[in-house]
């Protein structure tokens, strides 16, 4: 008996949303490689340690069946975005199938169709999968428009490429029939072109627009931020740039140093003013969403230091973290309790201050530095996946997730007066 790549006996047809990315990898190796390094491939509690830590507290064990979201008593809503194929099968045992543990895998995105928006008629949020219609056919940016070819009887049903820059040597399983490739039997993977879904923000918004905590306080607002910017440049333009002819599936964000470096224009100007140096720090958000965006605990802070000719610090904007002593240098979105004190995301009852850069905002921070002995002024911008108090609480997490990441730097030498 033939056993398919997914371990399912031939004939025992798998539902499309149960198909593992490993099957797609057979032919789409480059896209697979990009996707497998992305947070989409690590989005479940089994493979994202930060999400996993919250999931364990708010829900429970991701390898057990029958888990519920403790606060609501319902099927964990998390899975509608973090493990969509498991949500489709209403299971919480995420290690039961590769298609579950792979999180936001190929079929999770490529079977979403007709985005309905995240507000239901009752005004309540419908999140992730709930905001889409789901298809049993793969959804593609273009698909295979073979009508004319078939009319003129030159159709080659089992081969041939799309207009997209793929590998035309491979048999095409998207035309309605099973195919064989490198000795493997590939089931039919029917596909339809759906550019309104697959080439627009609709492909992303169901999971990335807005999500509230149990008290109705928004946890993330990337979609609303974007709408506020009135931008027409879509998410794909930046998050899926064309590289070597194909839409890049790496989809970097806060976990991707390259994306973080290009997110901001950071510059420093200095001017002597009597006994002082006037320093101006320029911050420009390049995005049509906030900087930082996404999960509420993302934050950025500025370190500005003045050095003498031995490289010793004579002045700095804040000793240690600037949260207390130089609030303007801390770009953060605070969630608060009834008393207005910072609170963890699940417990917050209201919004605190939001000092992040608004979409496309340009901001200048000003400093007065005592000039005596100063030969160099240096600015550094640090991105953090977590608030400092959270990084401390989750000491068990790997260092690279808790440590600040330098995303921009600038220096100005001070000529002697
Ligand atoms: C987060 C959602 C998402 C995931 C996950 C995803 N895709 Fe895509 N994919 C898209 C979107 C959106 C496009 C359309 C890009 C465009 O045309 O602008 C696309 C395009 C493609 C294309 C056409 C590329 C081109 O430029 O010709 C292929 C092939 C593809 N995906 C295969 C895969 C495979 C294989 C996987 C899993 C390894 C995968 N996708 C995972 C959203 C996704
Ligand atoms: C046996 C090889 C094979 C397998 C397995 C396979 N594909 Fe394809 N796929 C092709 C070929 C051939 C094309 C057309 C040429 C190209 O664009 O690469 C294609 C094209 C595509 C496109 C682009 C269509 C467009 O509009 O341009 C998408 C999206 C896609 N495949 C998704 C998937 C997904 C998701 C899987 C796994 C569920 C998968 N494919 C599995 C061979 C395969
Ligand atoms: C089915 C839900 C879903 C869809 C559709 C989806 N995403 Fe995601 N995306 C997620 C989840 C869940 C994560 C977070 C994974 C984690 O950190 O645990 C994520 C992570 C990301 C990140 C990385 C964040 C980081 O921490 O580095 C980026 C960037 C991103 N998505 C962009 C996109 C874009 C662009 C699209 C549309 C083409 C898209 N996503 C479609 C669910 C989705
Ligand atoms: C002009 C380019 C650009 C556009 C357009 C854009 N982004 Fe981003 N996005 C970035 C950059 C750069 C970052 C990294 C800095 C940051 O986190 O803000 C990022 C970060 C993100 C993250 C990571 C958040 C996290 O928690 O780590 C998500 C999610 C995201 N974008 C989603 C989207 C969505 C959804 C859209 C469309 C509505 C979109 N982006 C449009 C450039 C862009
Ligand atoms: C509407 C879709 C959606 C739902 C529902 C959802 N999340 Fe997320 N979550 C995301 C996306 C998208 C990201 C990553 C990008 C960002 O920061 O916006 C993310 C990121 C996270 C992160 C940060 C992960 C990291 O790597 O830094 C944690 C923690 C998290 N989610 C926990 C949860 C928990 C727990 C639940 C259920 C109670 C849940 N989420 C429900 C979409 C969702």
XYZ file of C-alpha atoms and ligand atoms in Angstrom:
632
model
C 0.000 0.000 0.000
C 1.248 3.438 -0.897
C 1.744 5.836 1.981
C 1.663 9.487 0.993
C 4.075 12.091 2.238
C 1.640 13.065 4.930
C 1.480 9.509 6.223
C -2.090 9.027 5.054
C -2.879 5.921 3.032
C -3.813 6.647 -0.560
C -7.547 6.595 -0.988
C -8.143 7.817 2.551
C -8.570 11.385 1.346
C -7.282 14.094 3.621
C -9.245 17.307 3.931
C -7.407 20.184 2.340
C -6.802 21.961 5.672
C -5.134 18.820 7.025
C -2.417 18.849 4.394
C 1.074 19.422 5.737
C 3.461 22.025 4.355
C 5.793 19.077 3.685
C 3.600 18.109 0.726
C 3.807 21.598 -0.810
C 7.571 21.535 -0.189
C 7.950 18.723 -2.755
C 7.556 21.337 -5.498
C 7.689 24.766 -3.811
C 11.035 24.413 -2.067
C 12.060 28.064 -1.992
C 8.691 29.285 -0.681
C 8.787 26.474 1.886
C 12.260 27.503 3.038
C 11.160 31.135 3.489
C 7.965 30.181 5.306
C 9.695 27.683 7.622
C 11.893 30.459 9.054
C 8.910 32.756 9.659
C 6.841 33.265 12.802
C 3.882 31.841 10.857
C 5.637 28.454 10.956
C 6.317 28.914 14.691
C 2.975 30.360 15.701
C 1.655 27.595 17.969
C 2.233 27.120 21.680
C 4.444 24.164 20.732
C 7.009 26.274 18.882
C 6.697 29.950 19.916
C 8.030 30.174 23.486
C 6.455 33.593 24.175
C 3.016 32.639 22.889
C 3.491 29.247 24.558
C 4.091 30.818 27.973
C 0.849 32.850 27.739
C -1.109 29.949 26.260
C -0.086 27.646 29.132
C -1.383 30.232 31.635
C -4.559 31.298 29.843
C -5.519 27.928 28.351
C -3.371 24.913 29.207
C -1.388 22.079 27.691
C -1.176 22.285 23.878
C -0.734 18.508 23.617
C -4.028 17.715 25.392
C -7.513 17.386 23.944
C -10.455 19.309 25.455
C -8.595 22.412 26.681
C -10.646 25.572 27.214
C -9.807 29.254 27.488
C -10.102 29.664 31.275
C -11.537 33.210 31.380
C -14.316 32.588 28.840
C -14.858 28.863 29.398
C -14.907 28.414 25.631
C -12.819 26.724 22.920
C -9.529 28.702 22.933
C -9.938 31.603 20.517
C -6.125 31.724 20.235
C -6.246 28.796 17.812
C -8.352 30.762 15.292
C -5.113 32.622 14.481
C -2.213 30.684 16.031
C -3.261 27.151 14.913
C -6.015 27.671 12.340
C -6.120 24.091 11.003
C -6.677 22.743 14.526
C -9.440 25.335 15.020
C -11.114 24.053 11.838
C -11.198 20.571 13.410
C -12.139 21.967 16.872
C -9.232 20.142 18.485
C -6.736 21.394 21.079
C -4.291 18.498 20.686
C -1.848 20.380 18.502
C 0.660 17.569 18.105
C -1.963 15.247 16.599
C -1.181 16.267 13.007
C 1.643 18.197 11.318
C -0.981 20.516 9.789
C -1.907 21.599 13.354
C 1.585 21.978 14.806
C 2.731 23.871 11.694
C 0.470 26.746 12.763
C -0.148 29.265 10.012
C 0.971 26.913 7.228
C 0.431 26.950 3.451
C -3.145 25.697 3.468
C -4.092 27.909 6.441
C -3.616 31.017 4.267
C -4.306 29.502 0.864
C -7.817 28.268 1.804
C -9.075 31.600 3.221
C -11.567 33.318 0.967
C -14.030 36.246 1.032
C -12.832 38.318 3.974
C -15.924 39.513 5.858
C -14.273 41.977 8.250
C -13.630 41.446 11.949
C -16.910 43.006 13.195
C -19.900 40.684 13.119
C -23.471 42.012 12.761
C -23.780 41.803 16.564
C -20.809 44.195 16.867
C -18.643 41.474 18.454
C -15.218 40.680 17.068
C -14.894 37.604 14.893
C -11.268 36.650 14.909
C -8.905 34.851 12.570
C -10.723 32.116 10.646
C -14.095 33.384 11.876
C -13.722 36.486 9.712
C -13.336 34.468 6.493
C -15.255 32.013 4.419
C -13.207 28.839 4.066
C -12.664 27.008 0.826
C -11.955 23.379 -0.027
C -9.916 24.642 -2.989
C -6.534 26.363 -2.753
C -6.833 30.112 -3.279
C -4.175 31.623 -5.508
C -3.223 35.136 -6.560
C -3.826 34.231 -10.183
C -4.583 30.538 -10.705
C -4.600 28.779 -14.031
C -6.716 30.403 -16.657
C -6.786 27.622 -19.221
C -10.150 28.296 -20.871
C -8.780 29.772 -24.069
C -6.076 27.139 -24.332
C -8.704 24.415 -24.051
C -10.944 26.069 -26.653
C -8.086 26.023 -29.089
C -7.404 22.381 -28.082
C -3.776 22.999 -27.231
C -4.297 22.454 -23.508
C -1.689 20.301 -21.807
C -3.684 19.286 -18.750
C -0.924 17.711 -16.735
C 1.963 20.065 -17.113
C 2.788 23.642 -17.708
C 3.369 26.636 -15.544
C 1.396 29.584 -14.295
C 2.460 32.980 -15.489
C 4.265 33.308 -12.166
C 7.953 32.528 -12.105
C 7.779 28.975 -10.832
C 9.469 25.822 -11.996
C 7.727 24.762 -15.177
C 9.437 21.335 -15.165
C 7.221 20.130 -12.334
C 3.885 18.446 -12.902
C 0.975 20.608 -11.841
C -1.420 19.064 -9.276
C -3.591 22.192 -9.253
C -5.451 21.374 -12.468
C -7.807 18.795 -11.010
C -5.872 15.507 -11.283
C -3.378 13.666 -9.081
C 0.174 13.684 -10.449
C 3.401 11.799 -9.883
C 6.670 13.525 -9.108
C 10.033 11.976 -8.222
C 8.297 8.676 -7.563
C 5.783 10.252 -5.166
C 2.068 10.301 -5.764
C 0.658 13.782 -5.206
C -3.109 14.043 -4.706
C -5.116 16.526 -6.762
C -4.832 19.970 -5.136
C -7.562 21.922 -6.904
C -7.016 25.658 -7.063
C -8.842 28.786 -8.048
C -7.622 32.303 -8.777
C -8.775 34.814 -6.161
C -6.845 38.067 -6.554
C -9.241 40.114 -4.378
C -8.393 37.858 -1.450
C -4.786 36.916 -2.215
C -3.310 40.168 -3.548
C -4.733 42.543 -0.967
C -4.804 43.257 2.770
C -7.717 40.782 2.930
C -5.084 38.030 3.027
C -3.835 39.344 6.389
C -6.449 41.429 8.204
C -8.541 38.616 9.719
C -5.634 37.742 11.991
C -3.836 41.101 12.113
C -6.518 43.777 12.402
C -7.552 43.990 16.055
C -7.889 41.704 19.030
C -9.271 42.589 22.467
C -8.577 41.009 25.835
C -11.501 39.604 27.899
C -12.182 43.133 29.268
C -12.575 44.635 25.802
C -9.206 46.392 25.851
C -7.414 46.198 22.476
C -4.261 44.055 22.624
C -3.163 44.774 19.121
C -4.425 47.225 16.570
C -2.254 46.902 13.474
C -5.343 47.070 11.222
C -6.877 50.148 12.863
C -3.502 51.872 12.814
C -3.235 51.142 9.114
C -6.766 52.415 8.419
C -5.953 55.602 10.306
C -2.969 56.187 8.027
C -5.242 56.219 4.949
C -2.432 54.417 3.140
C -3.076 52.529 -0.059
C 0.204 50.632 0.005
C -0.783 47.154 1.085
C 0.786 44.805 3.616
C 2.173 42.556 0.870
C 4.224 45.364 -0.670
C 6.496 45.337 2.382
C 5.906 41.959 3.982
C 5.960 39.905 0.753
C 8.375 41.697 -1.578
C 9.195 39.987 -4.857
C 12.599 38.308 -4.640
C 13.908 36.256 -7.554
C 10.535 36.435 -9.233
C 8.494 35.030 -6.376
C 6.525 36.624 -3.533
C 8.747 36.228 -0.449
C 7.095 34.217 2.332
C 9.568 35.086 5.135
C 7.134 37.754 6.419
C 9.412 39.330 8.972
C 8.306 41.580 11.814
C 9.483 42.063 15.388
C 11.527 38.869 15.283
C 13.424 39.942 12.163
C 16.438 42.266 12.616
C 16.445 43.181 8.898
C 12.847 44.417 8.992
C 13.493 46.275 12.224
C 16.498 48.110 10.787
C 14.546 49.410 7.834
C 11.514 50.379 9.921
C 12.896 53.711 11.095
C 14.867 56.726 9.924
C 17.108 57.607 12.834
C 19.455 60.580 12.799
C 21.224 62.867 15.185
C 22.281 66.524 14.875
C 24.333 68.440 17.415
C 25.020 72.110 17.863
C 27.184 73.900 20.418
C 25.228 76.439 22.434
C 27.440 78.165 25.029
C 28.297 75.628 27.740
C 25.859 73.127 26.288
C 25.380 70.922 23.287
C 21.928 70.981 21.770
C 21.187 67.527 20.402
C 18.237 66.697 18.193
C 17.221 63.104 17.565
C 15.084 62.424 14.521
C 12.732 59.439 14.481
C 10.629 58.739 11.403
C 8.235 55.815 11.193
C 8.366 54.416 7.654
C 5.234 52.283 8.084
C 1.508 52.882 7.637
C 1.129 51.245 11.068
C 2.551 52.253 14.454
C 6.181 51.693 15.319
C 6.377 49.353 17.058
C 3.129 47.621 16.058
C 1.597 44.280 16.977
C 1.711 42.597 20.364
C 1.276 45.166 23.168
C 4.563 44.376 24.862
C 6.710 45.366 21.849
C 8.667 48.537 22.661
C 11.566 50.699 21.560
C 13.849 52.937 23.599
C 16.552 55.481 22.866
C 19.942 55.660 24.568
C 21.794 58.913 24.035
C 25.286 59.265 25.513
C 28.080 61.846 25.487
C 31.712 60.636 25.710
C 35.073 62.191 26.583
C 38.278 61.523 24.628
C 38.881 58.311 26.643
C 35.521 56.870 25.601
C 34.074 57.360 29.089
C 30.440 58.381 29.473
C 30.100 61.949 30.797
C 26.339 62.229 30.322
C 23.443 59.970 29.355
C 19.730 60.557 28.824
C 18.886 57.893 31.396
C 20.857 55.675 33.709
C 19.553 52.225 32.821
C 16.066 51.985 31.313
C 14.563 55.374 30.360
C 10.964 54.492 31.356
C 11.149 56.564 34.556
C 13.836 59.180 33.988
C 13.327 60.064 30.296
C 9.797 59.083 29.282
C 10.029 60.676 25.812
C 12.753 58.137 24.924
C 10.407 55.173 25.507
C 8.031 54.223 22.666
C 5.447 51.962 24.231
C 1.777 51.152 24.462
C 0.733 50.772 28.069
C -2.159 48.638 29.264
C -3.522 49.666 32.628
C -5.716 48.457 35.521
C -8.569 50.451 37.103
C -6.072 52.448 39.169
C -4.204 53.411 35.987
C -1.185 51.260 36.892
C 0.476 49.166 34.150
C -1.165 45.717 33.949
C -0.408 42.490 32.064
C -2.382 42.096 28.783
C -4.974 39.564 29.987
C -5.834 41.593 33.128
C -5.810 45.178 31.818
C -9.120 47.037 32.084
C -8.191 50.144 30.138
C -5.724 51.740 27.789
C -2.785 53.581 29.268
C -0.633 56.028 27.352
C 0.533 55.220 23.819
C 3.870 56.867 23.016
C 4.665 54.751 19.934
C 5.262 56.538 16.649
C 1.936 56.881 14.809
C 1.763 55.705 11.178
C 4.352 57.685 9.174
C 4.957 60.039 12.116
C 8.152 62.058 12.216
C 9.234 63.091 15.723
C 12.175 65.083 17.034
C 13.469 64.644 20.584
C 15.585 67.435 22.032
C 18.346 67.269 24.633
C 20.711 69.695 26.350
C 24.059 68.130 27.156
C 26.754 69.861 29.273
C 29.527 70.376 26.683
C 32.595 70.285 28.959
C 34.982 67.520 27.842
C 32.540 65.996 25.343
C 34.098 64.844 22.066
C 31.384 62.468 20.845
C 27.598 62.145 21.076
C 26.128 58.768 20.239
C 22.519 57.631 19.889
C 21.311 54.035 19.910
C 17.807 52.745 19.282
C 16.789 49.416 20.856
C 13.818 47.212 19.983
C 12.384 44.829 22.573
C 9.909 42.017 22.056
C 8.846 42.325 25.699
C 8.450 44.931 28.429
C 11.350 44.797 30.910
C 9.095 43.475 33.708
C 7.868 40.704 31.375
C 11.386 39.783 30.270
C 12.212 39.406 33.954
C 9.114 37.318 34.685
C 9.855 34.958 31.794
C 13.436 34.274 32.753
C 13.111 30.740 31.392
C 12.818 32.094 27.814
C 15.900 32.155 25.570
C 18.154 35.195 26.002
C 17.725 36.348 22.380
C 14.000 36.881 22.955
C 14.551 38.925 26.120
C 17.609 40.981 25.189
C 17.299 44.431 23.547
C 18.149 44.478 19.816
C 20.135 47.431 18.440
C 18.186 48.578 15.357
C 19.788 51.959 14.591
C 22.756 54.056 15.652
C 24.170 57.509 14.892
C 27.269 59.428 16.060
C 28.380 63.057 15.960
C 31.939 64.116 16.774
C 32.141 67.420 18.676
C 34.956 69.682 17.447
C 36.771 71.428 20.293
C 35.412 74.959 20.804
C 0.448 34.141 5.841
C -0.224 33.649 4.670
C 0.487 32.722 3.727
C 1.174 31.568 4.056
C 1.416 30.972 5.431
C 1.607 30.998 2.807
N 1.236 31.793 1.758
Fe 1.666 31.498 -0.210
N 0.915 33.320 -0.650
C 0.236 34.141 0.221
C -0.176 35.334 -0.480
C -0.944 36.504 0.136
C 0.277 35.210 -1.809
C 0.098 36.193 -2.966
C 1.269 37.123 -3.106
C 1.043 38.057 -4.264
O 0.757 37.571 -5.350
O 1.167 39.256 -4.068
C 0.958 33.917 -1.882
C 1.560 33.414 -3.036
C 2.050 32.119 -3.163
C 2.594 31.559 -4.380
C 2.774 32.285 -5.685
C 4.081 33.021 -5.593
C 4.417 33.862 -6.785
O 4.872 34.992 -6.590
O 4.223 33.384 -7.891
C 2.979 30.268 -4.094
C 3.599 29.277 -5.045
C 2.668 30.038 -2.708
N 2.114 31.181 -2.163
C 2.893 28.860 -2.053
C 2.886 28.741 -0.660
C 3.428 27.598 0.055
C 4.008 26.375 -0.591
C 3.299 27.873 1.392
C 3.776 27.048 2.569
C 5.158 26.617 2.570
C 2.649 29.188 1.504
N 2.422 29.666 0.257
C 2.318 29.815 2.711
C -0.007 33.904 1.561
C 0.548 32.856 2.284
C 3.747 18.184 -7.713
C 4.213 19.538 -7.573
C 3.378 20.510 -6.737
C 2.932 20.363 -5.440
C 3.101 19.181 -4.496
C 2.280 21.622 -5.088
N 2.332 22.484 -6.162
Fe 1.690 24.383 -6.207
N 2.290 24.588 -8.127
C 2.913 23.604 -8.870
C 3.181 24.099 -10.210
C 3.876 23.319 -11.323
C 2.686 25.413 -10.248
C 2.752 26.348 -11.452
C 4.153 26.866 -11.655
C 4.592 27.727 -10.545
O 4.029 28.810 -10.387
O 5.474 27.298 -9.787
C 2.160 25.695 -8.935
C 1.622 26.916 -8.543
C 1.148 27.218 -7.264
C 0.643 28.501 -6.837
C 0.625 29.773 -7.666
C -0.627 29.926 -8.491
C -0.704 31.303 -9.091
O -1.776 31.926 -8.987
O 0.298 31.791 -9.651
C 0.270 28.387 -5.533
C -0.343 29.462 -4.646
C 0.552 27.023 -5.137
N 1.080 26.338 -6.202
C 0.310 26.539 -3.857
C 0.568 25.233 -3.475
C 0.283 24.722 -2.145
C -0.323 25.533 -1.006
C 0.671 23.417 -2.145
C 0.522 22.423 -1.002
C -0.850 22.243 -0.496
C 1.192 23.106 -3.465
N 1.106 24.235 -4.235
C 1.708 21.877 -3.859
C 3.269 22.358 -8.430
C 3.002 21.833 -7.176
C -4.575 32.693 9.963
C -4.068 33.873 10.620
C -3.007 34.704 9.943
C -3.014 35.230 8.671
C -4.083 35.064 7.598
C -1.805 36.025 8.556
N -1.096 35.958 9.724
Fe 0.663 36.906 10.108
N 0.746 36.006 11.931
C -0.246 35.231 12.479
C 0.148 34.808 13.799
C -0.673 33.966 14.749
C 1.428 35.354 14.019
C 2.230 35.297 15.295
C 3.066 34.152 15.483
C 3.690 34.253 16.868
O 4.480 35.171 17.120
O 3.363 33.389 17.682
C 1.783 36.094 12.806
C 2.980 36.767 12.630
C 3.222 37.661 11.605
C 4.369 38.512 11.488
C 5.592 38.489 12.370
C 5.462 39.091 13.705
C 6.701 38.900 14.528
O 6.533 38.774 15.723
O 7.815 38.885 14.008
C 4.201 39.274 10.370
C 5.110 40.345 9.839
C 2.965 38.866 9.756
N 2.392 37.872 10.525
C 2.466 39.383 8.583
C 1.382 38.843 7.895
C 0.970 39.277 6.583
C 1.644 40.346 5.768
C -0.125 38.537 6.243
C -0.925 38.572 4.956
C -0.193 38.238 3.744
C -0.398 37.640 7.360
N 0.543 37.860 8.328
C -1.464 36.739 7.419
C -1.450 34.897 11.904
C -1.796 35.184 10.592
C 6.003 50.369 4.334
C 6.212 48.974 4.674
C 5.155 48.269 5.497
C 3.803 48.147 5.245
C 3.003 48.742 4.096
C 3.278 47.301 6.289
N 4.276 46.940 7.160
Fe 4.091 45.765 8.798
N 6.012 46.132 9.317
C 6.932 46.808 8.544
C 8.185 46.899 9.265
C 9.456 47.548 8.759
C 7.990 46.251 10.515
C 8.959 46.115 11.694
C 8.792 47.284 12.668
C 7.532 47.264 13.477
O 7.312 46.309 14.229
O 6.719 48.219 13.354
C 6.625 45.768 10.498
C 6.038 45.031 11.518
C 4.836 44.353 11.390
C 4.358 43.333 12.310
C 5.130 42.800 13.501
C 4.505 43.039 14.812
C 5.166 42.289 15.929
O 4.499 42.077 16.935
O 6.326 41.888 15.821
C 3.125 42.945 11.858
C 2.225 41.916 12.479
C 2.843 43.717 10.668
N 3.894 44.555 10.413
C 1.688 43.592 9.922
C 1.371 44.415 8.853
C 0.078 44.431 8.214
C -1.081 43.540 8.586
C 0.131 45.383 7.225
C -0.975 45.832 6.282
C -2.199 46.285 6.936
C 1.477 45.947 7.245
N 2.181 45.337 8.261
C 1.937 46.923 6.393
C 6.691 47.350 7.294
C 5.443 47.499 6.708
C -7.010 37.636 15.856
C -5.929 36.683 15.841
C -5.302 36.289 17.152
C -5.897 35.711 18.229
C -7.357 35.347 18.408
C -4.831 35.516 19.207
N -3.644 35.995 18.717
Fe -1.870 36.036 19.664
N -1.016 36.951 18.081
C -1.648 37.199 16.894
C -0.706 37.787 15.981
C -1.046 38.216 14.563
C 0.516 37.883 16.666
C 1.881 38.375 16.169
C 1.950 39.665 15.501
C 1.545 40.755 16.365
O 2.235 40.979 17.338
O 0.513 41.370 16.018
C 0.281 37.359 17.987
C 1.239 37.298 18.977
C 1.021 36.793 20.242
C 2.006 36.788 21.290
C 3.433 37.281 21.166
C 4.230 36.197 20.554
C 5.687 36.517 20.352
O 6.349 35.681 19.719
O 6.169 37.528 20.838
C 1.418 36.197 22.382
C 2.046 35.960 23.740
C 0.074 35.844 22.007
N -0.145 36.228 20.707
C -0.815 35.186 22.837
C -2.120 34.859 22.483
C -3.030 34.102 23.316
C -2.690 33.498 24.671
C -4.219 34.061 22.652
C -5.544 33.454 23.108
C -6.012 33.844 24.409
C -4.040 34.759 21.392
N -2.749 35.212 21.311
C -5.038 34.946 20.455
C -2.961 36.949 16.587
C -3.891 36.452 17.458
